[in-house]
Amino acid sequence: MQIAVQLYSLRNAGWSFSETIERVSAAGFSGVEFAGLPDEPPEQVENICSKNEVAAVSAHVPLSTIECEPTVIQEYQQLGVTEFVIPYLEPKAFDPDTFTVTMDRLAAANQQIEDAGGTLSYHNHEHELETIGTYTILERLLSETALSLQLDVGWATAAGCDPIELCNQYRNRLTSIHLKDVRLDETAPRGGTPVGLGEGDVALTDILQAVPVEQVIFEHDDPKDPAEALVDAGDWFRPM
């Protein structure tokens, strides 16, 4: 099992890319998932990662970027990235009058990534687990496209689902999980509030023991102190 950090978690830390990777390595992580291309040239990025024994495991790339800026895919590939993930689509993308268009766009993006030699996954939030008719949006999305799945267990829990059941259901489509903890709160806009690992209501240890996935990616959507959140997450993983 490789344990990585989604760099979105550290976006407000104010660190250079080099310092970020050094801190990620020092916290005990062996990989990063990009949420935007670094400013440094590819050779420098590779050197920084290699020196700190941190691999570039994947990248979150918006659907609109795949469609309108295809060279971004090549730039990530220069960093060694082959796993691409669509991080978010607004709920309105899955409205009945737009659903078919959205599926067509996702299918085209998937073919584009496949043609480039990569794999494309979809990263859920809570709204894709809403039921429309007899199926959830996620069920329809995965049945009508060939995308893989990066399951965010935190938002799945906030949606009232069992992440282990979802992992088993989509075992053949699952490329990685986002290990995120949330404190359940019916009054919160999305059913829960992101917190540090072990501070919320997600069955994190049970998930890791039950789910045979090679890539586990830590994410905290809005840490008050990114440096503390990173170290605490590394400490949480250390006994694993």
mmCIF file with all atom_site columns, C-alpha atoms in Angstrom, residues 34 37-38 40-43 45-46 56 74-81:
data_model
loop_
_atom_site.group_PDB
_atom_site.id
_atom_site.type_symbol
_atom_site.label_atom_id
_atom_site.label_alt_id
_atom_site.label_comp_id
_atom_site.label_asym_id
_atom_site.label_entity_id
_atom_site.label_seq_id
_atom_site.pdbx_PDB_ins_code
_atom_site.Cartn_x
_atom_site.Cartn_y
_atom_site.Cartn_z
_atom_site.occupancy
_atom_site.B_iso_or_equiv
_atom_site.pdbx_formal_charge
_atom_site.auth_seq_id
_atom_site.auth_comp_id
_atom_site.auth_asym_id
_atom_site.auth_atom_id
_atom_site.pdbx_PDB_model_num
ATOM 1  C CA . PHE A 1 34 ? -1.110 16.935 -7.716  1.00 0.00 ? 34 PHE A CA 1
ATOM 2  C CA . LEU A 1 37 ? 1.091  21.831 -12.045 1.00 0.00 ? 37 LEU A CA 1
ATOM 3  C CA . PRO A 1 38 ? 4.105  23.101 -10.087 1.00 0.00 ? 38 PRO A CA 1
ATOM 4  C CA . GLU A 1 40 ? 9.156  24.495 -11.522 1.00 0.00 ? 40 GLU A CA 1
ATOM 5  C CA . PRO A 1 41 ? 10.277 22.796 -14.775 1.00 0.00 ? 41 PRO A CA 1
ATOM 6  C CA . PRO A 1 42 ? 9.661  19.047 -15.004 1.00 0.00 ? 42 PRO A CA 1
ATOM 7  C CA . GLU A 1 43 ? 13.310 18.111 -14.504 1.00 0.00 ? 43 GLU A CA 1
ATOM 8  C CA . VAL A 1 45 ? 10.184 18.614 -10.022 1.00 0.00 ? 45 VAL A CA 1
ATOM 9  C CA . GLU A 1 46 ? 11.459 15.110 -10.715 1.00 0.00 ? 46 GLU A CA 1
ATOM 10 C CA . ALA A 1 56 ? 4.058  11.519 -8.287  1.00 0.00 ? 56 ALA A CA 1
ATOM 11 C CA . GLN A 1 74 ? 1.524  15.728 -21.438 1.00 0.00 ? 74 GLN A CA 1
ATOM 12 C CA . GLU A 1 75 ? 3.072  18.023 -18.833 1.00 0.00 ? 75 GLU A CA 1
ATOM 13 C CA . TYR A 1 76 ? 1.898  15.769 -16.017 1.00 0.00 ? 76 TYR A CA 1
ATOM 14 C CA . GLN A 1 77 ? 3.187  12.735 -17.875 1.00 0.00 ? 77 GLN A CA 1
ATOM 15 C CA . GLN A 1 78 ? 6.607  14.370 -17.963 1.00 0.00 ? 78 GLN A CA 1
ATOM 16 C CA . LEU A 1 79 ? 6.442  14.184 -14.158 1.00 0.00 ? 79 LEU A CA 1
ATOM 17 C CA . GLY A 1 80 ? 5.652  10.473 -14.298 1.00 0.00 ? 80 GLY A CA 1
ATOM 18 C CA . VAL A 1 81 ? 1.892  10.780 -13.762 1.00 0.00 ? 81 VAL A CA 1
#
